[in-house]
């Protein structure tokens, strides 16, 4: 429903609701207090209509996806984040996997005859995957397939390898870009506020360090994403604090592409006693992110984590991107209890998921250049293209 109609048929909205709606209509920014109000008091239908208005002003019906695969070098990790179901401690490293450089290249070569455009590289943190190792890996991938976009590692890995390699963030990032790094995914952000971060992700880079590494990356000319891990022990105000820091950095650099809320999944980790939040909470969280982060172009629902049905619903709550084909190459969410135990979708399935929710499916590359507009043809034709 359109926002003006919604306001007309809901005379009982509070003054604050109307003030926020007025800001959204006039494309003005909402304050931190208003953001907190939406989390605490906002009705799902209200935040949904607001977020949809923002989404439609920015993208109309367009919904993006890409053809990608993940490369996870290892699931052994020196850190011990309490929400992580995926990692194995070094002491139990025999339970995990540790790929060699050649094995990683073989994983890339598996896609030689497929029209993928992006490899997303992320995994645990281990001393042998050091500053030199990742430069070699990026170089070898680019030598093999120069046009494949490398979206790799997070400030968690970069902070660790640059410190061990005794180079500054700037010097290290320059070397990575020189070796072939094209962009950075949004992981490792969790919740920035130390009150929460120290409890769930103690020992790894701080919120300030995460933000600094992204800021320098933007200054060096690469685009990055931003996540927020929600629905565990944080309070709403911690989410607002997190979003505020993202919005402020984006005001300074404009280097973020996409905001990706990540729902905490509770299987097989130290926080399994916590109940997962409801789908209503998920949709509200997408919507509030869309309304508050007025300077972010894109909001993504990462389907392997949230599930296909919720990802589809989220398209009406501010989301305009659902990530990519994945091809069963990530274990992070299946190990944490996500519905898809073998996450993979064909292009045809992704297009169908978007189109059947009433949106226009656009295949993009990592930087949102349009590769194929599927809304202009029938699904039968798309199966051949896929
Ligand atoms: O940083 C780990 C999260 C992230 C759990 O930039 C969990 O396009 C929920 O950042 N429940 C890594 N979340 C994944 C990531 C990502 C994924 C897709 C696309 C992009 C992008 C980035 O996964 C970690 C952490 O926040 N995570 N365990 C869990 N149990
Ligand atoms: Fe390691 Fe990342 Fe898991 Fe934390 S979330 S334990 S840094 S793999």
mmCIF file of C-alpha atoms and ligand atoms in Angstrom:
data_model
loop_
_atom_site.group_PDB
_atom_site.id
_atom_site.type_symbol
_atom_site.label_atom_id
_atom_site.label_comp_id
_atom_site.label_asym_id
_atom_site.label_seq_id
_atom_site.Cartn_x
_atom_site.Cartn_y
_atom_site.Cartn_z
ATOM 1 C CA UNK A 1 0.000 0.000 0.000
ATOM 2 C CA UNK A 2 1.171 3.479 -0.775
ATOM 3 C CA UNK A 3 2.286 5.624 2.168
ATOM 4 C CA UNK A 4 -0.172 8.500 1.613
ATOM 5 C CA UNK A 5 -3.127 6.063 1.514
ATOM 6 C CA UNK A 6 -1.839 4.303 4.603
ATOM 7 C CA UNK A 7 -1.713 7.599 6.517
ATOM 8 C CA UNK A 8 -5.254 8.457 5.403
ATOM 9 C CA UNK A 9 -6.830 5.186 6.481
ATOM 10 C CA UNK A 10 -4.981 5.046 9.817
ATOM 11 C CA UNK A 11 -6.210 8.086 11.765
ATOM 12 C CA UNK A 12 -4.940 6.675 15.056
ATOM 13 C CA UNK A 13 -1.252 6.966 14.278
ATOM 14 C CA UNK A 14 0.697 8.833 16.970
ATOM 15 C CA UNK A 15 2.198 12.284 16.422
ATOM 16 C CA UNK A 16 5.656 10.698 16.348
ATOM 17 C CA UNK A 17 4.506 8.217 13.664
ATOM 18 C CA UNK A 18 3.248 11.122 11.561
ATOM 19 C CA UNK A 19 6.423 13.148 12.048
ATOM 20 C CA UNK A 20 8.527 10.184 10.938
ATOM 21 C CA UNK A 21 6.239 9.533 7.962
ATOM 22 C CA UNK A 22 6.500 13.173 6.981
ATOM 23 C CA UNK A 23 10.291 12.922 6.981
ATOM 24 C CA UNK A 24 10.195 9.817 4.819
ATOM 25 C CA UNK A 25 7.815 11.492 2.354
ATOM 26 C CA UNK A 26 10.189 14.466 2.092
ATOM 27 C CA UNK A 27 13.264 12.228 1.927
ATOM 28 C CA UNK A 28 14.635 13.617 5.164
ATOM 29 C CA UNK A 29 16.735 11.710 7.644
ATOM 30 C CA UNK A 30 15.234 10.268 10.831
ATOM 31 C CA UNK A 31 17.050 10.800 14.148
ATOM 32 C CA UNK A 32 18.526 8.146 16.435
ATOM 33 C CA UNK A 33 15.642 8.720 18.864
ATOM 34 C CA UNK A 34 13.116 8.150 16.086
ATOM 35 C CA UNK A 35 14.966 5.009 15.052
ATOM 36 C CA UNK A 36 14.793 3.705 18.620
ATOM 37 C CA UNK A 37 11.117 4.619 18.730
ATOM 38 C CA UNK A 38 10.468 2.548 15.595
ATOM 39 C CA UNK A 39 12.229 -0.451 17.146
ATOM 40 C CA UNK A 40 10.360 -0.113 20.425
ATOM 41 C CA UNK A 41 6.936 1.090 19.325
ATOM 42 C CA UNK A 42 6.732 0.844 15.554
ATOM 43 C CA UNK A 43 3.978 -1.295 14.154
ATOM 44 C CA UNK A 44 5.172 -3.791 11.509
ATOM 45 C CA UNK A 45 2.712 -2.550 8.894
ATOM 46 C CA UNK A 46 3.774 1.071 9.533
ATOM 47 C CA UNK A 47 7.536 0.510 9.277
ATOM 48 C CA UNK A 48 6.913 -1.761 6.287
ATOM 49 C CA UNK A 49 5.020 0.914 4.358
ATOM 50 C CA UNK A 50 7.700 3.506 5.186
ATOM 51 C CA UNK A 51 10.549 1.219 4.133
ATOM 52 C CA UNK A 52 8.746 0.241 0.960
ATOM 53 C CA UNK A 53 8.339 3.923 0.077
ATOM 54 C CA UNK A 54 12.097 4.439 0.510
ATOM 55 C CA UNK A 55 12.878 1.301 -1.500
ATOM 56 C CA UNK A 56 10.553 2.282 -4.334
ATOM 57 C CA UNK A 57 11.943 5.813 -4.507
ATOM 58 C CA UNK A 58 15.452 4.401 -4.835
ATOM 59 C CA UNK A 59 14.869 1.310 -6.977
ATOM 60 C CA UNK A 60 11.248 0.981 -8.027
ATOM 61 C CA UNK A 61 10.523 -2.759 -8.320
ATOM 62 C CA UNK A 62 14.104 -3.699 -9.188
ATOM 63 C CA UNK A 63 15.587 -6.503 -7.120
ATOM 64 C CA UNK A 64 19.187 -7.537 -7.594
ATOM 65 C CA UNK A 65 21.068 -10.801 -7.348
ATOM 66 C CA UNK A 66 24.373 -12.074 -8.660
ATOM 67 C CA UNK A 67 26.046 -15.313 -9.712
ATOM 68 C CA UNK A 68 28.606 -16.031 -7.068
ATOM 69 C CA UNK A 69 30.273 -18.732 -5.053
ATOM 70 C CA UNK A 70 32.010 -18.751 -1.699
ATOM 71 C CA UNK A 71 35.501 -19.923 -0.918
ATOM 72 C CA UNK A 72 35.992 -20.781 2.750
ATOM 73 C CA UNK A 73 39.712 -21.518 3.272
ATOM 74 C CA UNK A 74 39.206 -22.916 6.765
ATOM 75 C CA UNK A 75 36.725 -23.236 9.593
ATOM 76 C CA UNK A 76 39.455 -23.467 12.215
ATOM 77 C CA UNK A 77 39.841 -20.196 14.062
ATOM 78 C CA UNK A 78 41.972 -18.684 16.793
ATOM 79 C CA UNK A 79 38.943 -16.729 18.029
ATOM 80 C CA UNK A 80 35.970 -18.033 19.904
ATOM 81 C CA UNK A 81 32.912 -15.935 19.089
ATOM 82 C CA UNK A 82 30.060 -17.260 21.177
ATOM 83 C CA UNK A 83 27.526 -17.056 18.300
ATOM 84 C CA UNK A 84 29.682 -18.980 15.837
ATOM 85 C CA UNK A 85 28.600 -22.524 14.978
ATOM 86 C CA UNK A 86 31.030 -22.843 12.175
ATOM 87 C CA UNK A 87 34.478 -22.520 13.677
ATOM 88 C CA UNK A 88 36.568 -25.215 15.343
ATOM 89 C CA UNK A 89 39.145 -24.238 17.943
ATOM 90 C CA UNK A 90 42.794 -24.774 17.064
ATOM 91 C CA UNK A 91 43.028 -27.507 19.716
ATOM 92 C CA UNK A 92 40.376 -29.465 17.796
ATOM 93 C CA UNK A 93 41.598 -28.551 14.339
ATOM 94 C CA UNK A 94 41.336 -32.175 13.168
ATOM 95 C CA UNK A 95 37.529 -31.683 13.174
ATOM 96 C CA UNK A 96 37.741 -28.834 10.669
ATOM 97 C CA UNK A 97 39.180 -28.186 7.229
ATOM 98 C CA UNK A 98 42.238 -26.173 6.145
ATOM 99 C CA UNK A 99 42.664 -25.790 2.402
ATOM 100 C CA UNK A 100 46.040 -25.299 0.757
ATOM 101 C CA UNK A 101 46.570 -22.603 -1.851
ATOM 102 C CA UNK A 102 46.368 -25.219 -4.600
ATOM 103 C CA UNK A 103 43.095 -26.609 -3.199
ATOM 104 C CA UNK A 104 41.661 -23.105 -3.149
ATOM 105 C CA UNK A 105 42.650 -22.575 -6.762
ATOM 106 C CA UNK A 106 41.052 -25.904 -7.673
ATOM 107 C CA UNK A 107 37.837 -24.689 -5.983
ATOM 108 C CA UNK A 108 37.963 -21.584 -8.204
ATOM 109 C CA UNK A 109 38.725 -23.636 -11.326
ATOM 110 C CA UNK A 110 35.584 -25.709 -10.760
ATOM 111 C CA UNK A 111 33.688 -22.653 -12.051
ATOM 112 C CA UNK A 112 35.760 -22.239 -15.210
ATOM 113 C CA UNK A 113 32.863 -22.930 -17.523
ATOM 114 C CA UNK A 114 30.204 -21.168 -15.509
ATOM 115 C CA UNK A 115 29.163 -17.525 -15.830
ATOM 116 C CA UNK A 116 29.863 -16.598 -12.199
ATOM 117 C CA UNK A 117 31.067 -13.044 -11.639
ATOM 118 C CA UNK A 118 32.192 -13.064 -8.004
ATOM 119 C CA UNK A 119 34.105 -15.181 -5.511
ATOM 120 C CA UNK A 120 33.342 -14.338 -1.885
ATOM 121 C CA UNK A 121 36.272 -15.421 0.312
ATOM 122 C CA UNK A 122 35.791 -15.653 4.081
ATOM 123 C CA UNK A 123 36.596 -18.115 6.832
ATOM 124 C CA UNK A 124 38.351 -18.626 10.151
ATOM 125 C CA UNK A 125 41.519 -16.847 11.215
ATOM 126 C CA UNK A 126 44.710 -18.937 11.330
ATOM 127 C CA UNK A 127 48.396 -17.951 11.476
ATOM 128 C CA UNK A 128 49.352 -19.803 8.286
ATOM 129 C CA UNK A 129 46.924 -17.699 6.242
ATOM 130 C CA UNK A 130 49.050 -14.617 6.606
ATOM 131 C CA UNK A 131 49.696 -11.340 4.825
ATOM 132 C CA UNK A 132 51.802 -12.996 2.123
ATOM 133 C CA UNK A 133 49.484 -15.981 1.716
ATOM 134 C CA UNK A 134 46.428 -13.903 0.837
ATOM 135 C CA UNK A 135 48.389 -11.747 -1.600
ATOM 136 C CA UNK A 136 49.556 -14.945 -3.332
ATOM 137 C CA UNK A 137 46.015 -16.306 -3.369
ATOM 138 C CA UNK A 138 44.508 -13.150 -4.880
ATOM 139 C CA UNK A 139 47.303 -12.972 -7.501
ATOM 140 C CA UNK A 140 46.890 -16.598 -8.511
ATOM 141 C CA UNK A 141 43.103 -16.224 -8.842
ATOM 142 C CA UNK A 142 43.525 -13.135 -11.015
ATOM 143 C CA UNK A 143 46.168 -14.840 -13.159
ATOM 144 C CA UNK A 144 43.736 -17.660 -13.742
ATOM 145 C CA UNK A 145 40.543 -15.636 -14.218
ATOM 146 C CA UNK A 146 41.209 -11.881 -14.346
ATOM 147 C CA UNK A 147 37.580 -10.799 -14.678
ATOM 148 C CA UNK A 148 36.383 -12.720 -11.601
ATOM 149 C CA UNK A 149 35.618 -10.142 -8.888
ATOM 150 C CA UNK A 150 37.385 -10.931 -5.602
ATOM 151 C CA UNK A 151 35.264 -9.869 -2.613
ATOM 152 C CA UNK A 152 37.404 -11.053 0.233
ATOM 153 C CA UNK A 153 38.063 -11.150 3.964
ATOM 154 C CA UNK A 154 36.878 -8.803 6.645
ATOM 155 C CA UNK A 155 38.566 -6.416 9.086
ATOM 156 C CA UNK A 156 38.794 -9.400 11.443
ATOM 157 C CA UNK A 157 41.325 -11.102 9.150
ATOM 158 C CA UNK A 158 42.936 -7.870 7.946
ATOM 159 C CA UNK A 159 43.518 -6.543 11.463
ATOM 160 C CA UNK A 160 45.149 -9.855 12.425
ATOM 161 C CA UNK A 161 47.369 -10.335 9.356
ATOM 162 C CA UNK A 162 48.493 -6.713 9.147
ATOM 163 C CA UNK A 163 49.450 -6.685 12.816
ATOM 164 C CA UNK A 164 51.406 -9.920 12.450
ATOM 165 C CA UNK A 165 52.920 -8.700 9.174
ATOM 166 C CA UNK A 166 53.907 -5.420 10.908
ATOM 167 C CA UNK A 167 52.276 -3.199 8.306
ATOM 168 C CA UNK A 168 49.794 -0.384 8.783
ATOM 169 C CA UNK A 169 46.157 -0.855 7.706
ATOM 170 C CA UNK A 170 46.760 1.492 4.773
ATOM 171 C CA UNK A 171 49.944 -0.185 3.597
ATOM 172 C CA UNK A 172 48.416 -3.645 3.987
ATOM 173 C CA UNK A 173 45.221 -2.777 2.170
ATOM 174 C CA UNK A 174 47.181 -1.192 -0.675
ATOM 175 C CA UNK A 175 49.136 -4.437 -1.051
ATOM 176 C CA UNK A 176 45.932 -6.504 -1.069
ATOM 177 C CA UNK A 177 44.358 -4.279 -3.722
ATOM 178 C CA UNK A 178 47.555 -4.491 -5.730
ATOM 179 C CA UNK A 179 47.344 -8.290 -5.508
ATOM 180 C CA UNK A 180 43.748 -8.351 -6.810
ATOM 181 C CA UNK A 181 41.307 -7.503 -4.012
ATOM 182 C CA UNK A 182 38.279 -5.805 -5.604
ATOM 183 C CA UNK A 183 35.922 -5.264 -2.671
ATOM 184 C CA UNK A 184 35.276 -6.252 0.920
ATOM 185 C CA UNK A 185 32.246 -8.120 2.276
ATOM 186 C CA UNK A 186 30.411 -6.848 5.328
ATOM 187 C CA UNK A 187 31.227 -9.556 7.855
ATOM 188 C CA UNK A 188 32.833 -9.254 11.254
ATOM 189 C CA UNK A 189 30.791 -6.191 12.224
ATOM 190 C CA UNK A 190 28.530 -8.077 14.686
ATOM 191 C CA UNK A 191 27.528 -5.316 17.141
ATOM 192 C CA UNK A 192 30.052 -2.501 17.469
ATOM 193 C CA UNK A 193 29.291 -1.448 21.030
ATOM 194 C CA UNK A 194 31.965 -2.927 23.368
ATOM 195 C CA UNK A 195 29.354 -3.800 25.985
ATOM 196 C CA UNK A 196 28.053 -6.483 23.592
ATOM 197 C CA UNK A 197 31.066 -7.057 21.343
ATOM 198 C CA UNK A 198 33.340 -8.004 24.265
ATOM 199 C CA UNK A 199 30.845 -10.675 25.309
ATOM 200 C CA UNK A 200 30.161 -12.268 21.928
ATOM 201 C CA UNK A 201 33.302 -11.591 19.904
ATOM 202 C CA UNK A 202 36.021 -10.808 22.417
ATOM 203 C CA UNK A 203 39.597 -10.661 21.161
ATOM 204 C CA UNK A 204 38.918 -9.882 17.544
ATOM 205 C CA UNK A 205 39.065 -6.404 16.041
ATOM 206 C CA UNK A 206 37.057 -3.764 17.872
ATOM 207 C CA UNK A 207 34.148 -1.862 16.360
ATOM 208 C CA UNK A 208 36.405 1.177 15.868
ATOM 209 C CA UNK A 209 39.025 -0.946 14.107
ATOM 210 C CA UNK A 210 36.355 -2.492 11.868
ATOM 211 C CA UNK A 211 35.164 0.984 10.892
ATOM 212 C CA UNK A 212 38.700 2.296 10.360
ATOM 213 C CA UNK A 213 39.603 -0.551 7.976
ATOM 214 C CA UNK A 214 36.451 0.126 5.945
ATOM 215 C CA UNK A 215 37.147 3.859 5.929
ATOM 216 C CA UNK A 216 40.670 3.345 4.601
ATOM 217 C CA UNK A 217 39.394 0.865 1.993
ATOM 218 C CA UNK A 218 36.935 3.503 0.780
ATOM 219 C CA UNK A 219 39.721 6.084 0.625
ATOM 220 C CA UNK A 220 41.760 3.642 -1.444
ATOM 221 C CA UNK A 221 38.857 3.358 -3.866
ATOM 222 C CA UNK A 222 37.242 0.006 -3.131
ATOM 223 C CA UNK A 223 33.609 -0.507 -2.184
ATOM 224 C CA UNK A 224 32.566 -2.508 0.863
ATOM 225 C CA UNK A 225 29.451 -3.878 2.565
ATOM 226 C CA UNK A 226 28.267 -3.657 6.159
ATOM 227 C CA UNK A 227 26.449 -6.205 8.310
ATOM 228 C CA UNK A 228 24.808 -6.177 11.727
ATOM 229 C CA UNK A 229 24.352 -9.421 13.674
ATOM 230 C CA UNK A 230 21.082 -8.990 15.562
ATOM 231 C CA UNK A 231 18.713 -10.968 17.746
ATOM 232 C CA UNK A 232 21.004 -12.283 20.498
ATOM 233 C CA UNK A 233 21.925 -10.377 23.675
ATOM 234 C CA UNK A 234 21.879 -6.867 22.263
ATOM 235 C CA UNK A 235 19.263 -4.263 23.127
ATOM 236 C CA UNK A 236 17.566 -2.051 20.560
ATOM 237 C CA UNK A 237 19.754 0.889 21.465
ATOM 238 C CA UNK A 238 22.858 -1.147 20.592
ATOM 239 C CA UNK A 239 21.385 -1.649 17.118
ATOM 240 C CA UNK A 240 20.744 2.086 16.806
ATOM 241 C CA UNK A 241 24.305 2.814 17.944
ATOM 242 C CA UNK A 242 25.610 0.365 15.306
ATOM 243 C CA UNK A 243 23.501 1.881 12.524
ATOM 244 C CA UNK A 244 24.512 5.394 13.544
ATOM 245 C CA UNK A 245 28.197 4.557 13.182
ATOM 246 C CA UNK A 246 27.564 3.073 9.736
ATOM 247 C CA UNK A 247 25.573 6.114 8.627
ATOM 248 C CA UNK A 248 28.249 8.504 9.905
ATOM 249 C CA UNK A 249 31.031 6.672 8.094
ATOM 250 C CA UNK A 250 28.957 6.554 4.926
ATOM 251 C CA UNK A 251 28.456 10.345 5.196
ATOM 252 C CA UNK A 252 32.231 10.748 5.230
ATOM 253 C CA UNK A 253 33.174 8.339 2.424
ATOM 254 C CA UNK A 254 30.139 7.089 0.459
ATOM 255 C CA UNK A 255 32.043 3.812 0.091
ATOM 256 C CA UNK A 256 29.465 1.350 1.417
ATOM 257 C CA UNK A 257 27.288 -0.372 -1.137
ATOM 258 C CA UNK A 258 24.969 -2.585 0.825
ATOM 259 C CA UNK A 259 23.677 -3.066 4.346
ATOM 260 C CA UNK A 260 23.036 -6.709 5.292
ATOM 261 C CA UNK A 261 21.304 -7.480 8.598
ATOM 262 C CA UNK A 262 22.266 -10.994 9.768
ATOM 263 C CA UNK A 263 19.821 -12.807 12.013
ATOM 264 C CA UNK A 264 21.454 -14.740 14.845
ATOM 265 C CA UNK A 265 20.840 -18.482 14.314
ATOM 266 C CA UNK A 266 21.088 -20.539 17.457
ATOM 267 C CA UNK A 267 22.100 -24.108 16.563
ATOM 268 C CA UNK A 268 25.400 -25.608 17.739
ATOM 269 C CA UNK A 269 26.909 -22.592 19.401
ATOM 270 C CA UNK A 270 27.483 -21.206 22.876
ATOM 271 C CA UNK A 271 24.363 -19.039 22.635
ATOM 272 C CA UNK A 272 22.038 -21.915 21.780
ATOM 273 C CA UNK A 273 20.032 -21.212 24.930
ATOM 274 C CA UNK A 274 18.802 -17.958 23.354
ATOM 275 C CA UNK A 275 15.614 -18.158 21.342
ATOM 276 C CA UNK A 276 15.792 -16.880 17.798
ATOM 277 C CA UNK A 277 13.774 -13.735 17.151
ATOM 278 C CA UNK A 278 10.497 -13.918 15.224
ATOM 279 C CA UNK A 279 9.964 -13.289 11.517
ATOM 280 C CA UNK A 280 8.093 -10.123 12.531
ATOM 281 C CA UNK A 281 11.248 -8.909 14.258
ATOM 282 C CA UNK A 282 13.291 -9.804 11.150
ATOM 283 C CA UNK A 283 11.017 -7.822 8.854
ATOM 284 C CA UNK A 284 10.933 -4.849 11.222
ATOM 285 C CA UNK A 285 14.700 -4.910 11.410
ATOM 286 C CA UNK A 286 15.083 -4.860 7.607
ATOM 287 C CA UNK A 287 12.553 -2.060 7.358
ATOM 288 C CA UNK A 288 14.103 0.117 10.065
ATOM 289 C CA UNK A 289 17.559 -0.332 8.512
ATOM 290 C CA UNK A 290 16.128 0.814 5.163
ATOM 291 C CA UNK A 291 14.487 3.880 6.721
ATOM 292 C CA UNK A 292 17.441 4.944 8.895
ATOM 293 C CA UNK A 293 20.302 4.319 6.445
ATOM 294 C CA UNK A 294 19.166 6.897 3.932
ATOM 295 C CA UNK A 295 22.691 7.150 2.499
ATOM 296 C CA UNK A 296 23.014 3.430 1.671
ATOM 297 C CA UNK A 297 21.898 2.455 -1.817
ATOM 298 C CA UNK A 298 21.092 -1.178 -1.095
ATOM 299 C CA UNK A 299 19.675 -3.431 1.633
ATOM 300 C CA UNK A 300 20.214 -7.156 1.239
ATOM 301 C CA UNK A 301 18.361 -10.167 2.618
ATOM 302 C CA UNK A 302 20.950 -12.937 2.602
ATOM 303 C CA UNK A 303 18.755 -15.902 1.740
ATOM 304 C CA UNK A 304 20.990 -18.758 3.023
ATOM 305 C CA UNK A 305 20.737 -17.207 6.481
ATOM 306 C CA UNK A 306 17.164 -15.917 6.599
ATOM 307 C CA UNK A 307 15.551 -18.603 4.407
ATOM 308 C CA UNK A 308 13.993 -18.261 0.963
ATOM 309 C CA UNK A 309 10.460 -17.405 2.124
ATOM 310 C CA UNK A 310 11.490 -14.649 4.532
ATOM 311 C CA UNK A 311 13.903 -13.265 1.920
ATOM 312 C CA UNK A 312 10.967 -13.053 -0.471
ATOM 313 C CA UNK A 313 8.762 -11.336 2.127
ATOM 314 C CA UNK A 314 11.577 -8.924 2.969
ATOM 315 C CA UNK A 315 11.308 -7.479 -0.545
ATOM 316 C CA UNK A 316 8.208 -5.647 0.674
ATOM 317 C CA UNK A 317 10.042 -4.364 3.768
ATOM 318 C CA UNK A 318 12.814 -2.324 2.194
ATOM 319 C CA UNK A 319 15.040 -5.048 0.767
ATOM 320 C CA UNK A 320 16.190 -4.761 -2.865
ATOM 321 C CA UNK A 321 18.896 -7.451 -3.064
ATOM 322 C CA UNK A 322 18.964 -11.141 -2.179
ATOM 323 C CA UNK A 323 22.632 -12.018 -2.784
ATOM 324 C CA UNK A 324 23.365 -14.795 -5.230
ATOM 325 C CA UNK A 325 23.359 -18.354 -6.465
ATOM 326 C CA UNK A 326 25.979 -19.464 -3.835
ATOM 327 C CA UNK A 327 26.095 -23.002 -5.258
ATOM 328 C CA UNK A 328 26.331 -24.738 -1.892
ATOM 329 C CA UNK A 329 29.719 -23.215 -1.145
ATOM 330 C CA UNK A 330 29.107 -21.805 2.311
ATOM 331 C CA UNK A 331 28.676 -23.706 5.541
ATOM 332 C CA UNK A 332 28.366 -20.764 7.955
ATOM 333 C CA UNK A 333 24.577 -20.826 8.139
ATOM 334 C CA UNK A 334 23.757 -24.472 7.553
ATOM 335 C CA UNK A 335 25.944 -25.241 10.588
ATOM 336 C CA UNK A 336 24.074 -22.598 12.605
ATOM 337 C CA UNK A 337 20.650 -24.079 11.896
ATOM 338 C CA UNK A 338 19.448 -22.286 8.759
ATOM 339 C CA UNK A 339 16.713 -24.051 6.791
ATOM 340 C CA UNK A 340 18.838 -24.623 3.680
ATOM 341 C CA UNK A 341 21.347 -27.321 4.525
ATOM 342 C CA UNK A 342 22.879 -27.108 1.051
ATOM 343 C CA UNK A 343 22.358 -23.520 -0.044
ATOM 344 C CA UNK A 344 22.260 -23.243 -3.818
ATOM 345 C CA UNK A 345 19.780 -21.636 -6.185
ATOM 346 C CA UNK A 346 19.863 -21.676 -9.941
ATOM 347 C CA UNK A 347 19.431 -18.380 -11.751
ATOM 348 C CA UNK A 348 15.983 -19.550 -12.767
ATOM 349 C CA UNK A 349 14.987 -20.202 -9.138
ATOM 350 C CA UNK A 350 16.259 -16.791 -8.019
ATOM 351 C CA UNK A 351 14.414 -15.044 -10.818
ATOM 352 C CA UNK A 352 11.268 -16.979 -9.984
ATOM 353 C CA UNK A 353 11.537 -16.143 -6.282
ATOM 354 C CA UNK A 354 11.781 -12.422 -7.086
ATOM 355 C CA UNK A 355 9.208 -12.367 -9.913
ATOM 356 C CA UNK A 356 6.580 -14.361 -8.026
ATOM 357 C CA UNK A 357 6.696 -11.752 -5.240
ATOM 358 C CA UNK A 358 5.869 -9.090 -7.853
ATOM 359 C CA UNK A 359 9.344 -7.598 -8.303
ATOM 360 C CA UNK A 360 11.739 -7.228 -11.245
ATOM 361 C CA UNK A 361 14.736 -9.544 -11.197
ATOM 362 C CA UNK A 362 18.025 -7.984 -12.262
ATOM 363 C CA UNK A 363 21.277 -9.878 -12.415
ATOM 364 C CA UNK A 364 24.071 -7.539 -11.316
ATOM 365 C CA UNK A 365 27.807 -7.756 -10.890
ATOM 366 C CA UNK A 366 29.308 -7.014 -7.480
ATOM 367 C CA UNK A 367 29.313 -3.266 -8.178
ATOM 368 C CA UNK A 368 25.651 -3.264 -9.279
ATOM 369 C CA UNK A 369 26.317 -2.922 -12.983
ATOM 370 C CA UNK A 370 23.377 -4.599 -14.691
ATOM 371 C CA UNK A 371 24.279 -7.859 -16.400
ATOM 372 C CA UNK A 372 20.806 -8.991 -17.317
ATOM 373 C CA UNK A 373 17.326 -7.588 -16.778
ATOM 374 C CA UNK A 374 15.122 -10.667 -16.424
ATOM 375 C CA UNK A 375 11.943 -8.640 -16.022
ATOM 376 C CA UNK A 376 11.911 -7.995 -19.755
ATOM 377 C CA UNK A 377 11.457 -11.608 -20.786
ATOM 378 C CA UNK A 378 9.522 -14.730 -19.915
ATOM 379 C CA UNK A 379 10.821 -17.329 -17.493
ATOM 380 C CA UNK A 380 10.984 -19.935 -20.238
ATOM 381 C CA UNK A 381 13.619 -17.840 -22.030
ATOM 382 C CA UNK A 382 15.552 -17.296 -18.809
ATOM 383 C CA UNK A 383 16.034 -20.979 -18.231
ATOM 384 C CA UNK A 384 18.115 -21.091 -21.384
ATOM 385 C CA UNK A 385 20.180 -18.068 -20.348
ATOM 386 C CA UNK A 386 20.750 -19.633 -16.930
HETATM 387 O O1 LIG B 1 30.622 -11.963 10.524
HETATM 388 C C1 LIG B 1 28.347 -16.208 12.076
HETATM 389 C C2 LIG B 1 27.764 -14.063 10.864
HETATM 390 C C3 LIG B 1 29.102 -13.305 9.190
HETATM 391 C C4 LIG B 1 26.371 -16.761 12.832
HETATM 392 O O2 LIG B 1 29.028 -8.716 2.296
HETATM 393 C C5 LIG B 1 26.256 -15.607 12.055
HETATM 394 O O3 LIG B 1 27.803 -9.548 0.715
HETATM 395 C C6 LIG B 1 24.009 -15.575 12.445
HETATM 396 O O4 LIG B 1 29.268 -11.312 6.644
HETATM 397 N N1 LIG B 1 24.037 -16.667 13.219
HETATM 398 C C7 LIG B 1 29.814 -13.709 7.899
HETATM 399 N N2 LIG B 1 25.082 -15.021 11.840
HETATM 400 C C8 LIG B 1 28.895 -13.649 6.690
HETATM 401 C C9 LIG B 1 28.818 -12.272 6.072
HETATM 402 C C10 LIG B 1 28.177 -12.070 4.753
HETATM 403 C C11 LIG B 1 27.316 -13.011 4.248
HETATM 404 C C12 LIG B 1 26.740 -12.799 2.999
HETATM 405 C C13 LIG B 1 27.044 -11.707 2.230
HETATM 406 C C14 LIG B 1 27.926 -10.768 2.727
HETATM 407 C C15 LIG B 1 28.287 -9.603 1.866
HETATM 408 C C16 LIG B 1 28.506 -10.936 4.010
HETATM 409 O O5 LIG B 1 28.174 -14.320 9.546
HETATM 410 C C17 LIG B 1 29.922 -13.161 10.429
HETATM 411 C C18 LIG B 1 28.858 -13.225 11.492
HETATM 412 O O6 LIG B 1 28.310 -11.946 11.730
HETATM 413 N N3 LIG B 1 27.491 -15.292 11.626
HETATM 414 N N4 LIG B 1 27.666 -17.139 12.824
HETATM 415 C C19 LIG B 1 25.194 -17.301 13.442
HETATM 416 N N5 LIG B 1 25.210 -18.360 14.259
HETATM 417 FE FE1 LIG B 2 36.305 -17.075 13.990
HETATM 418 FE FE2 LIG B 2 34.662 -15.588 12.476
HETATM 419 FE FE3 LIG B 2 33.685 -17.693 13.879
HETATM 420 FE FE4 LIG B 2 34.502 -15.500 15.182
HETATM 421 S S1 LIG B 2 32.772 -15.605 13.690
HETATM 422 S S2 LIG B 2 35.001 -17.647 15.724
HETATM 423 S S3 LIG B 2 36.244 -14.820 13.931
HETATM 424 S S4 LIG B 2 35.133 -17.805 12.177
#
